[in-house]
Amino acid sequence: MSTRNKRWILASRPTDRVEESNFRMMELDVPPLRDGEALVKVQYLSLDPYMRGRMEEVKSYAAPQPLNAVMVGGTVGEVIESRHATYRPGDLVVGMGGWQQYHLTDGTGLRKVDARHIPASAYLGAVGMPGVTAWYGLFQIGRPRAGETVVVSAASGAVGSVVGQLAKFHGCRAVGVAGGTTKCRYVVDELGFDACIDYKANGAREAFEIATPEGVDVVFENVGGPVFDLALARMNTAGRVALCGLVAGYNGQDISLQNVRSILVNRLTLQGFIVSDHMDLWPEALADLSSRVAHGTLKYRESIAVGIESAPRAFIGLLKGENFGKQLVKVQV
Ligand SMILES: NC(=O)c1ccc[n+]([C@@H]2O[C@H](COP(=O)([O-])OP(=O)(O)OC[C@H]3O[C@@H](n4cnc5c(N)ncnc54)[C@H](OP(=O)(O)O)[C@@H]3O)[C@@H](O)[C@H]2O)c1
């Protein structure tokens, strides 16, 4: 009997907020394997803010997600059938399998991973693209020195949680910005940041001043808008800004800045980056991150939605801050 595959396709492009109706579920048979192909049964799907950008037909660093095609997405899963020279049934692989239960692959972009010391799901988070993003932006752009103050927004999330912990390992003062007391408490008590500012609370500006008594040397920006403005107002001379994301504006919200003057008077260096432009550094970053996760020194948290059916709802929640840590979908239930 053939294997049935449930998948989500992009049915329409959002005008501002993403709606569940922008996606459509399809169910079809997995076609027979051809020479050079392997079939992967997806265990976890990664949901990431970049997917919002792909849903629009605008100029960006990557081509838009085509309509009526399976939604793009990183996955980890097990090879269950193979006519590929490199992959054998039982291999655990990370790839871009998309929002579906099974994916047929010719091996392009596929990477074997080992779940003996690192859980499979972590290869989509702290030991995957978000972790490398944190590592690259902090060390290649932020270039912090021991004793400096590093601020990171979306601090409890997949990228931000790694940034602050790496900054601490490096001897810096790590200050997070996150939405709500529960996330902020986690960032300080569990992840070991020195302070965390709840940007949704009254008095966030004063709290930021108290948390950064020596000013700010490095900003790792994930959010944009008023959250970014808080940090810009505290920058020291010759500070660095690693502009990683602007999630506060992904649904079309206004993220204009008030404190642009800080870039001039403090002679800041501000650099945007896209982690996939730097594949040459991924092996070094992954070696560092995987060793820290395997030894339990680099911590992470996951929000796991259950069943492929839950992907659109979980994705919409991610864009509203409903996730707490790396947002995943457990595809096989
Ligand atoms: N440049 C690159 O190569 C690259 C690669 C990966 C990720 N990124 C970017 O890195 C950022 C973090 O990604 P992630 O995967 O780690 O996601 P994440 O932090 O795990 O989840 C997104 C978080 O963003 C915050 N957020 C969502 N909507 C917001 C809004 N309207 N205003 C303020 N905060 C909002 C929420 O945290 P709070 O509840 O704390 O507000 C939410 O939990 C994103 O901007 C993403 O696009 C960039």
PDB file of C-alpha atoms and ligand atoms in Angstrom, residues 49 129 133 154 157-159 178-179 183 199 222-223 244-248 250 253 273-275 318-319 321 323 325, ligand 1:
ATOM      1  CA  PRO A  49      10.044  34.083  11.303  1.00  0.00           C
ATOM      2  CA  MET A 129      20.275  27.520  11.800  1.00  0.00           C
ATOM      3  CA  THR A 133      22.758  32.826  13.435  1.00  0.00           C
ATOM      4  CA  ALA A 154      13.586  38.354  21.612  1.00  0.00           C
ATOM      5  CA  GLY A 157      13.687  32.795  21.614  1.00  0.00           C
ATOM      6  CA  ALA A 158      15.689  30.402  19.475  1.00  0.00           C
ATOM      7  CA  VAL A 159      18.330  32.920  18.394  1.00  0.00           C
ATOM      8  CA  ALA A 178      11.595  39.960  26.120  1.00  0.00           C
ATOM      9  CA  GLY A 179       7.825  40.182  26.303  1.00  0.00           C
ATOM     10  CA  LYS A 183       9.987  34.999  29.693  1.00  0.00           C
ATOM     11  CA  TYR A 199       9.390  45.710  27.011  1.00  0.00           C
ATOM     12  CA  ASN A 222      15.918  40.631  16.434  1.00  0.00           C
ATOM     13  CA  VAL A 223      12.824  42.809  16.770  1.00  0.00           C
ATOM     14  CA  CYS A 244      19.532  40.050  12.553  1.00  0.00           C
ATOM     15  CA  GLY A 245      15.764  40.486  12.290  1.00  0.00           C
ATOM     16  CA  LEU A 246      12.864  42.916  12.488  1.00  0.00           C
ATOM     17  CA  VAL A 247      10.085  40.594  13.582  1.00  0.00           C
ATOM     18  CA  ALA A 248       8.003  43.456  15.004  1.00  0.00           C
ATOM     19  CA  TYR A 250       6.905  41.306   9.583  1.00  0.00           C
ATOM     20  CA  GLN A 253       3.548  47.122  11.383  1.00  0.00           C
ATOM     21  CA  PHE A 273      23.378  39.842   7.836  1.00  0.00           C
ATOM     22  CA  ILE A 274      21.827  36.649   6.498  1.00  0.00           C
ATOM     23  CA  VAL A 275      23.274  33.515   8.029  1.00  0.00           C
ATOM     24  CA  LEU A 318       5.202  32.702  16.609  1.00  0.00           C
ATOM     25  CA  LEU A 319       4.649  36.050  14.892  1.00  0.00           C
ATOM     26  CA  GLY A 321       5.236  36.026  20.558  1.00  0.00           C
ATOM     27  CA  ASN A 323       6.058  30.712  21.430  1.00  0.00           C
ATOM     28  CA  GLY A 325      11.714  29.167  22.941  1.00  0.00           C
TER      29      GLY A 325
HETATM   30  N1  LIG B   1      19.454  37.214   9.637  1.00  0.00           N
HETATM   31  C1  LIG B   1      19.344  35.893   9.679  1.00  0.00           C
HETATM   32  O1  LIG B   1      20.043  35.157   8.978  1.00  0.00           O
HETATM   33  C2  LIG B   1      18.340  35.283  10.615  1.00  0.00           C
HETATM   34  C3  LIG B   1      18.294  33.900  10.854  1.00  0.00           C
HETATM   35  C4  LIG B   1      17.385  33.409  11.801  1.00  0.00           C
HETATM   36  C5  LIG B   1      16.520  34.281  12.450  1.00  0.00           C
HETATM   37  N2  LIG B   1      16.564  35.596  12.156  1.00  0.00           N
HETATM   38  C6  LIG B   1      15.699  36.560  12.850  1.00  0.00           C
HETATM   39  O2  LIG B   1      15.954  36.437  14.235  1.00  0.00           O
HETATM   40  C7  LIG B   1      14.802  36.849  14.950  1.00  0.00           C
HETATM   41  C8  LIG B   1      14.482  35.792  16.000  1.00  0.00           C
HETATM   42  O3  LIG B   1      14.157  34.588  15.332  1.00  0.00           O
HETATM   43  P1  LIG B   1      13.864  33.265  16.176  1.00  0.00           P
HETATM   44  O4  LIG B   1      13.785  32.160  15.218  1.00  0.00           O
HETATM   45  O5  LIG B   1      14.821  33.187  17.299  1.00  0.00           O
HETATM   46  O6  LIG B   1      12.413  33.529  16.742  1.00  0.00           O
HETATM   47  P2  LIG B   1      11.963  33.507  18.263  1.00  0.00           P
HETATM   48  O7  LIG B   1      12.707  34.579  18.988  1.00  0.00           O
HETATM   49  O8  LIG B   1      12.060  32.114  18.783  1.00  0.00           O
HETATM   50  O9  LIG B   1      10.429  33.895  18.166  1.00  0.00           O
HETATM   51  C9  LIG B   1      10.047  35.159  17.758  1.00  0.00           C
HETATM   52  C10 LIG B   1       9.937  36.101  18.977  1.00  0.00           C
HETATM   53  O10 LIG B   1       9.892  37.412  18.498  1.00  0.00           O
HETATM   54  C11 LIG B   1       9.153  38.203  19.397  1.00  0.00           C
HETATM   55  N3  LIG B   1       8.099  38.914  18.660  1.00  0.00           N
HETATM   56  C12 LIG B   1       7.194  38.397  17.829  1.00  0.00           C
HETATM   57  N4  LIG B   1       6.382  39.368  17.370  1.00  0.00           N
HETATM   58  C13 LIG B   1       6.805  40.492  17.933  1.00  0.00           C
HETATM   59  C14 LIG B   1       6.372  41.840  17.841  1.00  0.00           C
HETATM   60  N5  LIG B   1       5.349  42.209  17.075  1.00  0.00           N
HETATM   61  N6  LIG B   1       7.023  42.755  18.552  1.00  0.00           N
HETATM   62  C15 LIG B   1       8.068  42.406  19.329  1.00  0.00           C
HETATM   63  N7  LIG B   1       8.519  41.135  19.448  1.00  0.00           N
HETATM   64  C16 LIG B   1       7.893  40.202  18.745  1.00  0.00           C
HETATM   65  C17 LIG B   1       8.505  37.271  20.411  1.00  0.00           C
HETATM   66  O11 LIG B   1       9.235  37.318  21.624  1.00  0.00           O
HETATM   67  P3  LIG B   1       8.730  38.229  22.841  1.00  0.00           P
HETATM   68  O12 LIG B   1       7.506  37.553  23.387  1.00  0.00           O
HETATM   69  O13 LIG B   1       9.880  38.261  23.755  1.00  0.00           O
HETATM   70  O14 LIG B   1       8.387  39.567  22.250  1.00  0.00           O
HETATM   71  C18 LIG B   1       8.647  35.924  19.755  1.00  0.00           C
HETATM   72  O15 LIG B   1       8.694  34.899  20.709  1.00  0.00           O
HETATM   73  C19 LIG B   1      13.718  37.083  13.919  1.00  0.00           C
HETATM   74  O16 LIG B   1      13.657  38.457  13.635  1.00  0.00           O
HETATM   75  C20 LIG B   1      14.214  36.319  12.708  1.00  0.00           C
HETATM   76  O17 LIG B   1      13.693  36.823  11.505  1.00  0.00           O
HETATM   77  C21 LIG B   1      17.442  36.108  11.261  1.00  0.00           C
END
